[in-house]
GROMACS .gro file of C-alpha atoms in nm:
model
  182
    1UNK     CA    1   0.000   0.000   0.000
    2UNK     CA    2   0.254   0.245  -0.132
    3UNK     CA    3  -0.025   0.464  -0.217
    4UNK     CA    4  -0.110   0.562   0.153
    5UNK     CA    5   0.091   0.826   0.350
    6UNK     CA    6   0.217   0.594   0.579
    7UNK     CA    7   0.263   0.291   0.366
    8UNK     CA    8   0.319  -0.003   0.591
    9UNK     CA    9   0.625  -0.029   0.714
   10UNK     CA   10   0.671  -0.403   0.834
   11UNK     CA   11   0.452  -0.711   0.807
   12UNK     CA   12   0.446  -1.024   0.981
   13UNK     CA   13   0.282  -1.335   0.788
   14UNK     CA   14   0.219  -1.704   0.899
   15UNK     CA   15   0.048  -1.947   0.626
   16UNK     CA   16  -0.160  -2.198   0.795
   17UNK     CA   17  -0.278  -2.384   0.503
   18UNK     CA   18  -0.060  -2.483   0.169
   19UNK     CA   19  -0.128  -2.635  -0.137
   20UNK     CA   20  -0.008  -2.958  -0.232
   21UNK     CA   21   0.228  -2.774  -0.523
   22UNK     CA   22   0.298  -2.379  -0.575
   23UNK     CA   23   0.219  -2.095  -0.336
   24UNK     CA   24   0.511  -1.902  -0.325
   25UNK     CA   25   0.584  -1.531  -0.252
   26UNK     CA   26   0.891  -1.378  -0.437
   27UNK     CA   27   1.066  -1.065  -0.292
   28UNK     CA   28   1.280  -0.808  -0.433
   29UNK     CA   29   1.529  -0.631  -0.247
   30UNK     CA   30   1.493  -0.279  -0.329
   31UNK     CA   31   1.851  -0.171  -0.173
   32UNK     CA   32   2.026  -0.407  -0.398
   33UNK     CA   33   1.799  -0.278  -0.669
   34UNK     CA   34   1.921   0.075  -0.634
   35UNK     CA   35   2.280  -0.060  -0.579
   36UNK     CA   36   2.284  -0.268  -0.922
   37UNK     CA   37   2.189   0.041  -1.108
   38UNK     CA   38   2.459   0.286  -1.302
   39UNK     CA   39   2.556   0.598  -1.126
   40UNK     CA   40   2.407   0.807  -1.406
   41UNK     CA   41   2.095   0.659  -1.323
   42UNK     CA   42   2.129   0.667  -0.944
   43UNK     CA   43   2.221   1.058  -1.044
   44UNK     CA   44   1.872   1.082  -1.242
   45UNK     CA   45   1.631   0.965  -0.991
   46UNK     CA   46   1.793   1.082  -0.677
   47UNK     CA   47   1.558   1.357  -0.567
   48UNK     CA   48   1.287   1.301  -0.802
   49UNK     CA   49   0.919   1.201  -0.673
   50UNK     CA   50   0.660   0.954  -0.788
   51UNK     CA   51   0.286   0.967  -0.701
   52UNK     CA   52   0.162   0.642  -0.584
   53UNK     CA   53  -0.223   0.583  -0.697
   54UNK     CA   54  -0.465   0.363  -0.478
   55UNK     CA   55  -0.678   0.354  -0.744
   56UNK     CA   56  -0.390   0.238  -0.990
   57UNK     CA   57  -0.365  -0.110  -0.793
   58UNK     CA   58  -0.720  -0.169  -0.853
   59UNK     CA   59  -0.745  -0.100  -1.226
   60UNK     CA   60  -0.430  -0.314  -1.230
   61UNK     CA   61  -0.458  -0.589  -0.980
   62UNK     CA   62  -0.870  -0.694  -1.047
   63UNK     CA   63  -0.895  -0.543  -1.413
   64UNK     CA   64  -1.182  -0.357  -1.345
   65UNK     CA   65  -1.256   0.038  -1.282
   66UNK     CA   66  -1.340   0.148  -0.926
   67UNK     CA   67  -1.715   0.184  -0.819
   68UNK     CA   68  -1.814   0.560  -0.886
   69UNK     CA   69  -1.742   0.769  -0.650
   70UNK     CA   70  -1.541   0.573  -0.451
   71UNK     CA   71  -1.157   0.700  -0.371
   72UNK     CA   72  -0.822   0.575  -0.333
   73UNK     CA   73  -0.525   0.728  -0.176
   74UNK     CA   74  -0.280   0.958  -0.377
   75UNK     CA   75   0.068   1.031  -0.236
   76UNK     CA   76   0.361   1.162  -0.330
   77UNK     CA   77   0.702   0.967  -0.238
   78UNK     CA   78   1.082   1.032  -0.326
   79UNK     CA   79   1.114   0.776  -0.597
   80UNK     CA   80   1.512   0.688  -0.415
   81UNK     CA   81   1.431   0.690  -0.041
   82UNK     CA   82   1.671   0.638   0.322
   83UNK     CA   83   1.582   0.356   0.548
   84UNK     CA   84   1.526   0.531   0.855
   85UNK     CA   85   1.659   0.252   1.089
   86UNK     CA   86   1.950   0.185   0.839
   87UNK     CA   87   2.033   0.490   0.656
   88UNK     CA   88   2.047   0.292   0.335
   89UNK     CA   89   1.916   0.431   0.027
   90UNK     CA   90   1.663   0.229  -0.155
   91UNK     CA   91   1.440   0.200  -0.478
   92UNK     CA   92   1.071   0.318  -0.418
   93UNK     CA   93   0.832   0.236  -0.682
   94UNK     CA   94   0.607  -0.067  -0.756
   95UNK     CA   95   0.415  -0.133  -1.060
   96UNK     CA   96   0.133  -0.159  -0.843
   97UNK     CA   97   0.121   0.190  -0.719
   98UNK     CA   98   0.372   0.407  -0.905
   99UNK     CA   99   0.138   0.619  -1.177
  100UNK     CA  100   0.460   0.854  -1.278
  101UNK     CA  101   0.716   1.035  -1.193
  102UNK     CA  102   0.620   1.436  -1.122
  103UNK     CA  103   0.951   1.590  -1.226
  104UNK     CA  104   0.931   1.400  -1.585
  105UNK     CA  105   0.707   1.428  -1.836
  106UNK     CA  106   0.479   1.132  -1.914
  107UNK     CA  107   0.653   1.021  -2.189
  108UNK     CA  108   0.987   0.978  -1.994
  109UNK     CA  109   0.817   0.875  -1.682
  110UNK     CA  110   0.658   0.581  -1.870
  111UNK     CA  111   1.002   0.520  -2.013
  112UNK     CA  112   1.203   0.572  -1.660
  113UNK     CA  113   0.940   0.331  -1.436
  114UNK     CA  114   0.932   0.048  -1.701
  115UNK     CA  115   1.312   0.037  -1.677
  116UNK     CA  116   1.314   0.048  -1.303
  117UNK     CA  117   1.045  -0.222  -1.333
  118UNK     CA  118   1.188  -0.487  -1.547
  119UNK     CA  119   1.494  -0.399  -1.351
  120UNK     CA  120   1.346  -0.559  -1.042
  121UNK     CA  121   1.173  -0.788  -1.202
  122UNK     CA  122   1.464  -0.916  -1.422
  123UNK     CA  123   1.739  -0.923  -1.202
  124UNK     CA  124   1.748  -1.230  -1.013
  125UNK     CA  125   2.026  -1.125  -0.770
  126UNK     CA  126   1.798  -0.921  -0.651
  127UNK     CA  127   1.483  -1.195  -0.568
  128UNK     CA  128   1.445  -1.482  -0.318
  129UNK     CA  129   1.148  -1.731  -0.319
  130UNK     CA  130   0.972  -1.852   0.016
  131UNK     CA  131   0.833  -2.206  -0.064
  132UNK     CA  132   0.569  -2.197   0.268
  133UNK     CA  133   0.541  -2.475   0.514
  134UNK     CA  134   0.204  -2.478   0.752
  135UNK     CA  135   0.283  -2.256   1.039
  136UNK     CA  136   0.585  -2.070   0.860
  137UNK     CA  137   0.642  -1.731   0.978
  138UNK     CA  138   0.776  -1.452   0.793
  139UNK     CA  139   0.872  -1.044   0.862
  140UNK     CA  140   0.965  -0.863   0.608
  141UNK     CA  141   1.043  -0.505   0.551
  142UNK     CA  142   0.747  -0.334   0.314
  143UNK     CA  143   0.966  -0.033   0.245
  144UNK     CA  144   1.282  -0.212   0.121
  145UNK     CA  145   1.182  -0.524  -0.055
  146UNK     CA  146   0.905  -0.550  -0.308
  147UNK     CA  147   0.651  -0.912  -0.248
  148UNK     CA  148   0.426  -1.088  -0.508
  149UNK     CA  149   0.237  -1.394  -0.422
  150UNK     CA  150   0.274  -1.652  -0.708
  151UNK     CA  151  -0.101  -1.793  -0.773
  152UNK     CA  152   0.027  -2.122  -0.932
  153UNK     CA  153  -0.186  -2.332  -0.746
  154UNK     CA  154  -0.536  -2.289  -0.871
  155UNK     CA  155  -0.816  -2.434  -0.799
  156UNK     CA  156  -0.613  -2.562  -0.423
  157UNK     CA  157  -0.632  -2.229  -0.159
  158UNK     CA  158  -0.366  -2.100   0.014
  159UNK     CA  159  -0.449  -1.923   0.390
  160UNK     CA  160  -0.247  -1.711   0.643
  161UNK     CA  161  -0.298  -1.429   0.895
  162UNK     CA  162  -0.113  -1.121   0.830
  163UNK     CA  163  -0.013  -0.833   1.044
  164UNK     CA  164   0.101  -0.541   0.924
  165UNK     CA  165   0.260  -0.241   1.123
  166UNK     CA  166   0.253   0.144   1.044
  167UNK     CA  167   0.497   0.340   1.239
  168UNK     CA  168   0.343   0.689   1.089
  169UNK     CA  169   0.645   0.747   0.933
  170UNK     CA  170   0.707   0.816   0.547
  171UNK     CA  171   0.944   0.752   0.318
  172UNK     CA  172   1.171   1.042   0.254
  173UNK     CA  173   1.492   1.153   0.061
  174UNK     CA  174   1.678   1.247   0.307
  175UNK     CA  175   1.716   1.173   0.671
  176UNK     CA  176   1.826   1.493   0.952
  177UNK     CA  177   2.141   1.414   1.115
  178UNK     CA  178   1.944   1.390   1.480
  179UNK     CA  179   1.745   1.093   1.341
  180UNK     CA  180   2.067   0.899   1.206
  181UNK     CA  181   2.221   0.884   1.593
  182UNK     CA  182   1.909   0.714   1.712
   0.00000   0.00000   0.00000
């Protein structure tokens, strides 16, 4: 949930029920993703801003247009952001969420995110794969690794319970020097 001012920051997820074959999640990690880039592109999208779309996920994700009159959240989020436990930089944009870029125009912010997002989705250095057990456990980090559930095993069902935690924080370019001692 990119999309949302707070994005979530951390979830927790156990699967209590498997199928017999498939069901795994793949993850990115988006500070090796920024790493792997060239330093002319690190130069490019360092302080530029994408808006992440509610509404884009939806379109995207069931095929289908929102109900009328119903919203999603818009917001604005440095497209490179710092891990504010780690200090790390990191890539911040999804195909799920990330409309465009605002400093570009639309033309080169369709050109920029499809790069960044075959980038993440090509590089396997950059990807594990949880095969899930019954009662398997995971955290992750929502901010600096990207998830996708594999559905490979239709017509079985997969189940879990899922936490997720929002610390009211947002992603940001830049971190003050008071925050980095903490």
């Amino acid at each position: 949930m990119s999309c949302d001012p707070s994005p979530i920051a951390y979830s927790l997820l156990r699967v209590t029920k498997t199928p017999p074959l498939g069901g795994d999640t793949a993850f990115a990690n988006m500070y090796l993703a920024y790493e792997f880039l060239s330093d002319p592109v690190k130069q490019l999208l360092d302080g530029l801003t994408a808006i992440h779309d509610g509404a884009l996920a939806w379109t995207a994700g069931y095929g289908a247009k929102p109900d009328p009159g119903k919203t999603y959240p818009q917001t604005e989020h440095p497209v490179v952001a710092i891990h504010p436990r780690t200090g790390r930089k990191f890539l911040y944009v999804n195909a799920s969420f990330t409309s465009h870029i605002v400093q570009l125009t639309r033309r080169e912010s369709d050109a920029i995110l499809q790069l960044l997002f075959r980038h993440v989705e090509s590089q396997l250095a950059l990807q594990t794969r949880v095969s899930w057990l019954p009662n398997s456990l995971l955290v992750w980090d929502n901010w600096a690794s990207q998830h996708h559930a594999i559905w490979d095993y239709y017509p079985e069902e997969r189940w879990g319970e899922r936490v997720s935690v929002v610390t009211g924080e947002a992603p940001r370019a830049r971190l003050d020097l008071s925050e980095a001692a903490e």
